[in-house]
Coordinates of C-alpha atoms in Angstrom, one line a residue:
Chain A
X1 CA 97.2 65.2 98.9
X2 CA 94.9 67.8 97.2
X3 CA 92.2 67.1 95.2
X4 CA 91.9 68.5 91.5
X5 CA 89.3 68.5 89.2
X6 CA 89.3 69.8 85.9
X7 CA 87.0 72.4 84.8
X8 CA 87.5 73.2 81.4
X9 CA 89.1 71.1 79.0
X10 CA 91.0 72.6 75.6
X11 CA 87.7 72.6 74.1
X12 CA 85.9 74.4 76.9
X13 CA 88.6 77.1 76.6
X14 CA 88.7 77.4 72.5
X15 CA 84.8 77.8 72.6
X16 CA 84.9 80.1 75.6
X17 CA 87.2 82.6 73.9
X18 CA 85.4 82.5 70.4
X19 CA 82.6 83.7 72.2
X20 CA 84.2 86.2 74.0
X21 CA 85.7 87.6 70.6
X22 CA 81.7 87.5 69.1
X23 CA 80.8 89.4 72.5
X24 CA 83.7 91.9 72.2
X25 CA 82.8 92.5 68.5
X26 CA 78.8 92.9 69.1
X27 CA 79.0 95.3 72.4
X28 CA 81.3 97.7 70.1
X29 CA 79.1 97.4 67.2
X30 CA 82.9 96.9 65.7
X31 CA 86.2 96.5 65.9
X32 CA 88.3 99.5 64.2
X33 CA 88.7 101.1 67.5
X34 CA 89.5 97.5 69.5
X35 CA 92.9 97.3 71.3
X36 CA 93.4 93.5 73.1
X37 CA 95.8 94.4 76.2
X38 CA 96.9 91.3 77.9
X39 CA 97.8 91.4 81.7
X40 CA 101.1 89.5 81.7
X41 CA 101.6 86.5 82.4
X42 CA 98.5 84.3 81.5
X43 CA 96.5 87.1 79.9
X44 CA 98.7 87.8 76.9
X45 CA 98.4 84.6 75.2
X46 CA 94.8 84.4 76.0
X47 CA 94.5 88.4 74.2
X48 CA 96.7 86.7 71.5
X49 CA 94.3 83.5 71.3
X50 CA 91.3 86.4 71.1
X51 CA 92.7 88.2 68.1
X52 CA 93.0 85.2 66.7
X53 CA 89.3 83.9 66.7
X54 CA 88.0 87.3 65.1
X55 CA 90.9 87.5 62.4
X56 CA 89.2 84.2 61.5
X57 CA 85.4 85.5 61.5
X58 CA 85.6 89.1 60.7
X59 CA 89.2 89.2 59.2
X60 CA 90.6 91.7 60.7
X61 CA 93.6 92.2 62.8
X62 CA 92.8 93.8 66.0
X63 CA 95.8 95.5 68.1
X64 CA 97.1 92.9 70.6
X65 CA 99.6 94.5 73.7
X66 CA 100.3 93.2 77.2
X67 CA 100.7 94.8 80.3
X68 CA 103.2 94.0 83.2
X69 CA 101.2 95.3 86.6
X70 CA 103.9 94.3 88.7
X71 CA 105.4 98.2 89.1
X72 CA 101.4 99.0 90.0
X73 CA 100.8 96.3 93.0
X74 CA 99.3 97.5 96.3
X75 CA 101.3 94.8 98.3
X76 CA 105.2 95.8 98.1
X77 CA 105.4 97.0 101.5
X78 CA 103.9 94.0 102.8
X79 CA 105.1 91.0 100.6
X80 CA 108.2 92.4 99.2
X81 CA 109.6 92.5 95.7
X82 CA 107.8 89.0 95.3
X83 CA 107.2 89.4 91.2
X84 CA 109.3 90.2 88.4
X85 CA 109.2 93.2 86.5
X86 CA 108.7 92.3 82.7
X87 CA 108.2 94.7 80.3
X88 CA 104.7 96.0 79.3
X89 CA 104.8 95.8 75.0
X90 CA 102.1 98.0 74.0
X91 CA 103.1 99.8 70.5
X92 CA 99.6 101.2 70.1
X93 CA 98.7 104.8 71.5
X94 CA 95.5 103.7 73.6
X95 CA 94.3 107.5 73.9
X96 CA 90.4 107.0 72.0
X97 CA 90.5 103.8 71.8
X98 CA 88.1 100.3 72.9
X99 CA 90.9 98.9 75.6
X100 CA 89.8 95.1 76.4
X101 CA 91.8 94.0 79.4
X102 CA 92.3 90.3 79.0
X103 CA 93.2 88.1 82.4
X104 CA 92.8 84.4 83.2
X105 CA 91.0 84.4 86.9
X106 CA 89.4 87.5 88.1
X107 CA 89.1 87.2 91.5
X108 CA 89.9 89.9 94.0
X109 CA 89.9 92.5 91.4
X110 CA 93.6 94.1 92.7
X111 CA 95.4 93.0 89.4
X112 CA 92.6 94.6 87.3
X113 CA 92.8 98.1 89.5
X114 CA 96.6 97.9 89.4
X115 CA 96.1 97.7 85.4
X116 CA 93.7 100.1 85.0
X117 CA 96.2 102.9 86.8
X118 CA 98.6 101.2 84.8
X119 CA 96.5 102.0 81.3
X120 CA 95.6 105.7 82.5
X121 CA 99.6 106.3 82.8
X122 CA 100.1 105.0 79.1
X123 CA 97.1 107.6 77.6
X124 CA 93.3 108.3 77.8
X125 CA 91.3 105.3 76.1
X126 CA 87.6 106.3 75.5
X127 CA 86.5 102.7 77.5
X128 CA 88.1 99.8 79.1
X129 CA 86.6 96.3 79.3
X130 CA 87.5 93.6 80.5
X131 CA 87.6 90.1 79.6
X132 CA 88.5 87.1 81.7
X133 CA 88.8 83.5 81.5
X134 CA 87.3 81.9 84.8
X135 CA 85.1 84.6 87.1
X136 CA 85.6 82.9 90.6
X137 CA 84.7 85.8 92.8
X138 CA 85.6 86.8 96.3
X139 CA 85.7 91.2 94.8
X140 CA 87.3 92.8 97.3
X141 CA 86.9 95.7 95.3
X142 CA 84.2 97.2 92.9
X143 CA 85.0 95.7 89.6
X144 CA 82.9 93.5 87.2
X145 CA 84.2 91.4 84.0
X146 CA 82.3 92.4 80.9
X147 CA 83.4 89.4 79.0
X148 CA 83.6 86.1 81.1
X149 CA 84.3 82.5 79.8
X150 CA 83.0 80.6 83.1
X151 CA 81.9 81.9 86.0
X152 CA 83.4 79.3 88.8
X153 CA 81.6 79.4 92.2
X154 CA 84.8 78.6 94.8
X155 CA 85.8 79.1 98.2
X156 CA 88.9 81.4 99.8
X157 CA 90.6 78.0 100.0
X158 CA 90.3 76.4 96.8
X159 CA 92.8 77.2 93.9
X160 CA 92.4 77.6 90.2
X161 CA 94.9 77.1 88.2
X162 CA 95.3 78.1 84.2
X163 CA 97.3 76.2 82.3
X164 CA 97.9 77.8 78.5
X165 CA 100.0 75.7 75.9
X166 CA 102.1 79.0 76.0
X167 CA 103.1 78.7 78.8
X168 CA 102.4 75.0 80.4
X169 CA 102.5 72.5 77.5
X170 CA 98.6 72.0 78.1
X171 CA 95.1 74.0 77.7
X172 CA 93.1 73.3 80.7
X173 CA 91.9 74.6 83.9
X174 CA 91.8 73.0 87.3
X175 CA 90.5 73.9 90.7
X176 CA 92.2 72.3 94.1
X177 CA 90.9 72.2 97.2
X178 CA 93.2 71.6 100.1
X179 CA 92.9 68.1 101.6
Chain B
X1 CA 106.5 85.0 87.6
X2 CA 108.2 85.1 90.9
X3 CA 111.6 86.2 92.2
X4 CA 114.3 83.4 92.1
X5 CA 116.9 84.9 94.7
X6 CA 116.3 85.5 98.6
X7 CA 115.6 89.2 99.6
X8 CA 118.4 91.5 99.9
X9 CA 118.7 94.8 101.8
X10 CA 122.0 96.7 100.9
X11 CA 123.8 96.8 97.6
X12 CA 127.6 97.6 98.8
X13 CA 129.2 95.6 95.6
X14 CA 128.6 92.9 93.4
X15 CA 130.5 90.4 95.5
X16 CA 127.6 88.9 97.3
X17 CA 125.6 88.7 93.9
X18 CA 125.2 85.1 91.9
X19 CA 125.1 85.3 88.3
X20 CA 121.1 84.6 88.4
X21 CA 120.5 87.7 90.9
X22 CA 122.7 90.2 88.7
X23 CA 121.0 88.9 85.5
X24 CA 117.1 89.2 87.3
X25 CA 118.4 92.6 87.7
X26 CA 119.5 93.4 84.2
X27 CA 115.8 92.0 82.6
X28 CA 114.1 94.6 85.8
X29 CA 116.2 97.0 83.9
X30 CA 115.4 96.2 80.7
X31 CA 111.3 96.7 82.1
X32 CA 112.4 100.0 83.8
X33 CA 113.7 101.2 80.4
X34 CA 110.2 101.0 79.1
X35 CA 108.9 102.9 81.9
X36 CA 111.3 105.7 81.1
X37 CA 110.9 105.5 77.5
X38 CA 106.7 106.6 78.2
X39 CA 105.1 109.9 77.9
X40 CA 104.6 109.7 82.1
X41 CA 108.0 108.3 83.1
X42 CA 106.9 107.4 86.5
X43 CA 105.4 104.3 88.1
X44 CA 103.6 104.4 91.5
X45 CA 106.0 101.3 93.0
X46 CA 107.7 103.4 95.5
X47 CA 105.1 105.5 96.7
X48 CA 105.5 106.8 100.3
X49 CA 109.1 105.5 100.8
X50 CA 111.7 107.9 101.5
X51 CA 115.0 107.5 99.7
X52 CA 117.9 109.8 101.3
X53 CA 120.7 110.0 98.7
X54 CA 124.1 111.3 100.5
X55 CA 126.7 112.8 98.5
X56 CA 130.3 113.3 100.5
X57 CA 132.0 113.5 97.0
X58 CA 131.3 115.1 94.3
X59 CA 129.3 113.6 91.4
X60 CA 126.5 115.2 88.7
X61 CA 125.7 111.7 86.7
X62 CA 125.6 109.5 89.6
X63 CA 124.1 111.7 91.6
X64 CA 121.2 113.2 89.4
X65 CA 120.8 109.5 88.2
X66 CA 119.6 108.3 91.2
X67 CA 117.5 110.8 92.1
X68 CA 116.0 110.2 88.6
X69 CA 115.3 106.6 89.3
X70 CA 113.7 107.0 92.8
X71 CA 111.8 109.7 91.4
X72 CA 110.5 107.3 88.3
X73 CA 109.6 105.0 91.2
X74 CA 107.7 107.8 93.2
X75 CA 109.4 107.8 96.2
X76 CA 109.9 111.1 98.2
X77 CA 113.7 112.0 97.2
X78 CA 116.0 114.4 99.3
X79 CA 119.4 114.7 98.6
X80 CA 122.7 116.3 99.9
X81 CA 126.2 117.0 99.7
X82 CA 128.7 116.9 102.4
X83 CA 128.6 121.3 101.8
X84 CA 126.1 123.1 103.4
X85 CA 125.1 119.9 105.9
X86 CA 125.9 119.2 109.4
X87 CA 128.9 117.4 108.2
X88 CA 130.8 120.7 108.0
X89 CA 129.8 121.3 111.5
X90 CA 131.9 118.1 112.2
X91 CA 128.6 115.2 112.2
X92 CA 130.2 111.6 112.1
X93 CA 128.8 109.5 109.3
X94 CA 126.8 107.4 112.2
X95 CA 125.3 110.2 113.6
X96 CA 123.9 111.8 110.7
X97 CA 122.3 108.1 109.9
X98 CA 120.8 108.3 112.6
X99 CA 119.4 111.2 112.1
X100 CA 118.4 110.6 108.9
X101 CA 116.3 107.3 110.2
X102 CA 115.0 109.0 112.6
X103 CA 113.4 111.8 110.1
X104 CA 111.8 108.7 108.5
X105 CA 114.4 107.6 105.6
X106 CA 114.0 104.2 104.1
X107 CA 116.8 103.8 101.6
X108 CA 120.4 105.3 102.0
X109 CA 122.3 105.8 98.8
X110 CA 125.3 106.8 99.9
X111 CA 129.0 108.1 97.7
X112 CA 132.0 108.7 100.3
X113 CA 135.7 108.9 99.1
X114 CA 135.9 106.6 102.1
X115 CA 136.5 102.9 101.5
X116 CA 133.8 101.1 103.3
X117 CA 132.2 103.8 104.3
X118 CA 128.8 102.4 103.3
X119 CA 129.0 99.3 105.0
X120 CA 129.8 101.3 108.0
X121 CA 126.2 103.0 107.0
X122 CA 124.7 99.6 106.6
X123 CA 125.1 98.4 110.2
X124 CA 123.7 101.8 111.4
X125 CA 120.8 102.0 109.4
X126 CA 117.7 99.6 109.2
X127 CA 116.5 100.1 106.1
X128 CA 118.6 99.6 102.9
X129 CA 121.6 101.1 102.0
X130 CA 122.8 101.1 98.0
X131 CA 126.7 101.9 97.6
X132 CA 127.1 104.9 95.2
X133 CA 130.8 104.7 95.1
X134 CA 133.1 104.4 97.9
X135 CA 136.8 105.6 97.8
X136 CA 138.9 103.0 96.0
X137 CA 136.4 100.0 96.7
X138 CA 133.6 99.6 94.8
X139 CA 130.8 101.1 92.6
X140 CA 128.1 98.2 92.3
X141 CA 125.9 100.6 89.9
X142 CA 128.1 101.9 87.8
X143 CA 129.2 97.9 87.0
X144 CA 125.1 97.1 86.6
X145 CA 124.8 99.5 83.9
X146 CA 127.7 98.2 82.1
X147 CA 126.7 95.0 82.1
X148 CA 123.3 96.1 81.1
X149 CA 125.0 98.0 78.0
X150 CA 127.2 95.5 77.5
X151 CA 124.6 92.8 77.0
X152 CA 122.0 95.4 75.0
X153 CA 124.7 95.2 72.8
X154 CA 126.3 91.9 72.7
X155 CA 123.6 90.3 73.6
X156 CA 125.4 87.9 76.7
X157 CA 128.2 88.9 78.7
X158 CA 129.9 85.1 78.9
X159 CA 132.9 84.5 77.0
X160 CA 133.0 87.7 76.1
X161 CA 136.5 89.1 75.6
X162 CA 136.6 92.8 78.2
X163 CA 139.7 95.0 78.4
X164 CA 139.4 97.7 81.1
X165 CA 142.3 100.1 80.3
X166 CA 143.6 102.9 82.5
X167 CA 144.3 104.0 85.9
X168 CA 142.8 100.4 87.5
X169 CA 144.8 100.5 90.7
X170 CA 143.0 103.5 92.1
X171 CA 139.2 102.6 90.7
X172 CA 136.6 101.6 92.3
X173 CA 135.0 101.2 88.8
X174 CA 137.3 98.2 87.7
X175 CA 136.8 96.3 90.8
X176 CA 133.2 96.2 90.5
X177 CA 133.2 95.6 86.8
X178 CA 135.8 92.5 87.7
X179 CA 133.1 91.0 90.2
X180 CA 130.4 91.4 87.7
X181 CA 132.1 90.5 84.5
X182 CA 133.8 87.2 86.0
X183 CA 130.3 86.3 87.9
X184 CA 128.7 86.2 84.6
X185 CA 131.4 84.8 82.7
X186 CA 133.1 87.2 81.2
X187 CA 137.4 86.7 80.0
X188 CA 138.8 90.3 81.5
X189 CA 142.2 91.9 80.7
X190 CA 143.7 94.7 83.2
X191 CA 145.8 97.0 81.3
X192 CA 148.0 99.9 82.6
X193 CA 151.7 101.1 83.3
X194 CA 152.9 99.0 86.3
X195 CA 152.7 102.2 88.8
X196 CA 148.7 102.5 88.2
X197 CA 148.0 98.6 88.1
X198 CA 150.3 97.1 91.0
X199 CA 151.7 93.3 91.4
X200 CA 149.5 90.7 89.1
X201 CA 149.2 88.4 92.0
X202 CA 146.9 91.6 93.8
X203 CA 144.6 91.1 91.2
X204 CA 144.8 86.9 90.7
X205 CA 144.5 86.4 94.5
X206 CA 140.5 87.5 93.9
X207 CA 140.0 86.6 90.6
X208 CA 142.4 83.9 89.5
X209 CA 140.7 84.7 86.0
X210 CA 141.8 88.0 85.8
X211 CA 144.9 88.9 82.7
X212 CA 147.1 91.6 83.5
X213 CA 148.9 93.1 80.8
X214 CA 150.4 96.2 80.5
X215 CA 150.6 97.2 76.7
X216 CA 147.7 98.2 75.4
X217 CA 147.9 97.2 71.3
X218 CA 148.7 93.3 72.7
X219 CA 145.1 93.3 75.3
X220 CA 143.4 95.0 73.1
X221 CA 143.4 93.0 69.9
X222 CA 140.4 90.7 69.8
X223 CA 138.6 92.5 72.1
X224 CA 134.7 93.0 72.5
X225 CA 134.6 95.3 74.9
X226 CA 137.1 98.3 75.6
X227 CA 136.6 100.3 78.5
X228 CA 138.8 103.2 79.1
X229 CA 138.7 105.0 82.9
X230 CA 139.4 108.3 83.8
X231 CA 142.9 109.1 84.7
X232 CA 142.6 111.5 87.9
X233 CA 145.6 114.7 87.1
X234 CA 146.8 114.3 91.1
X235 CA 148.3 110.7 89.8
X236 CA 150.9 112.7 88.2
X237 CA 151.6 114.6 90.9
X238 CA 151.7 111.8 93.1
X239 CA 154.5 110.5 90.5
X240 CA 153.0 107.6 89.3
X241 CA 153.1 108.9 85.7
X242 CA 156.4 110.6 83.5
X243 CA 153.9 112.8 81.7
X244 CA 150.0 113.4 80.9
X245 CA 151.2 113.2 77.4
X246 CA 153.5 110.1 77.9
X247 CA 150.6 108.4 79.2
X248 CA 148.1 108.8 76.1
X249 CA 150.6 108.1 73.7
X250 CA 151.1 104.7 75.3
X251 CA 147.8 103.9 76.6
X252 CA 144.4 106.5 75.2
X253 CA 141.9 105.2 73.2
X254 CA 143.1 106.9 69.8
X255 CA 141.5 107.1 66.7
X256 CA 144.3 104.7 65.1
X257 CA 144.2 102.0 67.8
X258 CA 140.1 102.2 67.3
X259 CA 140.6 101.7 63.5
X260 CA 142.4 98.5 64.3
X261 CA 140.0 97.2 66.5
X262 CA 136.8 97.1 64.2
X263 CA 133.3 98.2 64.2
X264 CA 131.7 95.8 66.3
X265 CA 134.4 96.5 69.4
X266 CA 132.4 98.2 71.9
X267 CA 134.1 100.9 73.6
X268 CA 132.7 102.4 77.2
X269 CA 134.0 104.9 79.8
X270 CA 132.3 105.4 83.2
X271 CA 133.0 109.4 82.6
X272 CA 134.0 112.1 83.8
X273 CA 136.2 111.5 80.6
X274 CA 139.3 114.0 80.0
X275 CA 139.0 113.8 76.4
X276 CA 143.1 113.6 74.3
X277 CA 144.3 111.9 77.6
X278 CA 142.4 108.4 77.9
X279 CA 140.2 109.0 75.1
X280 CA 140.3 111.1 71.8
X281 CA 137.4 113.0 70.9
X282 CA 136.8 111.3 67.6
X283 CA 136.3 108.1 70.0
X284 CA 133.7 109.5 72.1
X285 CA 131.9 110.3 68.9
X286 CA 132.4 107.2 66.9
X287 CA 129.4 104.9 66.0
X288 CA 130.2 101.7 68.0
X289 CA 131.3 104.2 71.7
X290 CA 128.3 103.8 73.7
X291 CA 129.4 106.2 76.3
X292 CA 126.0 108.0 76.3
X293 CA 123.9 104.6 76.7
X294 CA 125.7 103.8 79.8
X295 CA 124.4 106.7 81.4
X296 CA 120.8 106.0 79.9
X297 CA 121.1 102.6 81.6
X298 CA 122.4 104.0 84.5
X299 CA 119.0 105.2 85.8
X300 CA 117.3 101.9 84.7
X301 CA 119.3 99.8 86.7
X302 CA 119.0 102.2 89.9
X303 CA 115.0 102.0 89.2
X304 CA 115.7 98.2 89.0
X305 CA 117.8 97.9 92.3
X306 CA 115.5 100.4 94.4
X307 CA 112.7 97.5 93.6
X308 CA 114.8 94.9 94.4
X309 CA 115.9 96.4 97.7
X310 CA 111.7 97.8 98.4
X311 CA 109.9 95.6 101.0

């Protein structure tokens, strides 16, 4: 048996991502030059949820893609064609523009570097960002999240796990620990 | 999201694929396709690997196809043809494998007019091998992108209604296209004179499915997808066939017979085509021939399959 506990509830996460849409808007001074990029799965309904929350305070419809990073992963020759390939849907040139890379867990940091060599193959953006649900450490690379809902202090062994109604029926997030 | 089916090394035909590993396949493609429709049409994936593509027949879309996709991929590609290599110096197939793992390749892609000739590769080799065509036998790429185009189009291959029309007994292209069609559910019609199509029961021992018909007006009508191959000139003098022009007449892809079938029939060739003997030239052109798609898709599904054979 493992042991979950919940650590954000639907609330926790609505609240979380409002905030993160205020943060995204103040550190810009702005929006116009804002593109949301999802990293598929779990990210693009959370860069979805984002554009959302400032449509409904600043009314305006920031650019929302997402990003497949699967093609980009430093682990093929070791694990194999483990992922699938699904397609990155970005229909805005990024070249000048505010790119906000949206994630559910950072944690190592290799999905972020995978994106960001991902984003430089797709044009020049003037910044990226990015913006991530739960912060729960263990970098094995030098990467920060600008915009982070909770920062959740875990061990190697533990798990988190998103759940998005997208994608699981349910908004929450868990963490397990092996019994 | 991760991979359903178990790991595979070689691609030698679509026998050994289920329907849920060809259609993973065909949505890699679809991903690949937006990789080669970017400004930088190239992905780090295969970075380092070594892809050896050996040509002992001749081919330019196959051929330049692949090395487009491993390329897209990253990987280091070298390729060559059976003129200018060791093989005119009389190197068996095994030994220039060998050779060719021990200058560091890690995929074969190998086209041979020799039937099995990649699965001979295959037990030689240790990395993967991916069949580009091998004599009579199979062609497991050209049959992805078909599928792929087929389903772009059509949007699902099952119960569609496919009528592969021309010299079947001798391709390698049909037999492929019968293991992927009828693995995804697919109703197929063979249709050819007697001489270039052989006994039904050849056909029906491997796929029971399988219609065999040999005038072309009756298999066609109803159809959703035509595909027309290439009718190779030595078949005549082999004496298979009366005439070139005996042959169109009863079984080419005309502009009258496509008037009969409708807009939304697509119609497909593998190429090289001999256009006014399979097909007419106002075919090729017409606005629901997707002759020029299939070798778009080609280098998508070759991207896709070098990633599904990486590791």
């Amino acid at each position: 048996m493992t042991d979950r506990k919940q650590i954000l509830t639907a609330d926790d996460i609505r609240r979380a991502l409002v905030r993160i849409a205020h943060e995204i808007d103040e550190r810009n001074g702005g929006l116009h030059d804002v593109i949301l990029i999802g990293i598929r799965e779990r990210g693009a309904p959370l860069a979805e949820r984002i554009a959302a929350a400032i449509a409904d305070f600043e009314g305006v419809r920031v650019p929302v893609g997402q990003l497949d990073i699967t093609l980009y992963r430093d682990d093929l020759r070791t694990r194999g064609p483990s992922a699938r390939v699904r397609k990155t849907l970005i229909q805005h040139d990024v070249t000048d523009r505010v790119v906000v890379l949206v994630d559910d867990v950072l944690y190592t940091g290799r999905t972020v570097r995978a994106a960001l060599d991902a984003i430089a193959d797709l044009g020049r953006p003037a910044r990226i960002q990015l913006a991530v649900l739960v912060d729960r450490g263990h970098r094995e690379l030098p990467i920060r999240a600008d915009f982070v809902g909770k920062n959740v202090p875990t061990s190697r062994s533990e798990r988190v796990e998103v759940h998005l109604r997208e994608s699981d029926g349910v908004d929450q997030v868990l963490i397990s620990r092996p019994a | 999201m991760t991979i359903a089916t178990a790991r595979r090394r070689h691609a030698l035909d679509l026998d050994d694929f289920t329907p849920e590993e060809i259609e993973e396949i065909l949505d890699t493609a679809e991903s690949m396709k937006e990789v080669l429709s970017r400004e930088i049409k190239q992905v780090p994936t295969l970075r380092g690997r070594t892809v050896v593509n050996m040509f002992y027949e001749e081919s330019t879309r196959t051929r330049i196809s692949f090395e487009l996709a491993a390329r897209a991929l990253s990987a280091n590609v070298v390729s060559f043809t059976a003129r200018g290599s060791s093989v005119e110096k009389g190197e068996s197939l095994i030994d220039t494998v060998r050779t060719l793992q021990a200058l560091g390749a890690d995929m074969v892609v190998i086209r041979h007019n020799q039937s099995g000739a990649p699965h001979l590769v295959a037990r030689h080799f240790a990395g993967g091998v991916i069949n580009a065509g091998d004599g009579r036998h199979a062609h497991p790429t050209q049959a992805l992108l078909d599928l792929l185009t087929i389903r772009e189009h059509l949007g699902q291959i099952r119960g569609l209604k496919v009528v592969i029309v021309g010299d079947i007994l001798h391709s390698r292209v049909a037999r492929s296209n019968l293991w992927g069609l009828t693995r995804l559910g697919a109703e197929v019609t063979l249709c050819a004179p007697p001489t270039l199509l052989g006994p039904a029961a050849y056909w029906t021992a491997t796929w029971p499915q399988v219609k065999i018909s040999y005038k072309v007006d009756e298999a066609i009508a109803g159809a959703d997808v035509v595909m027309a191959l290439r009718l190779q000139k030595e078949r005549m003098q082999a004496g298979l066939l009366p005439s070139l022009r005996e042959y169109s007449r009863a079984y080419a892809i005309t502009p009258e017979r496509l008037a009969r079938l409708g807009e939304k029939t697509l119609i497909m060739h593998p190429g090289p085509m001999n256009e006014g003997v399979e097909i007419w030239p106002e075919v090729v052109t017409a606005p629901n021939t997707v002759i020029d798609e299939q070798v778009t898709n080609g280098v998508a599904v070759r991207m896709a399959l070098l990633y599904r054979l990486a590791g």
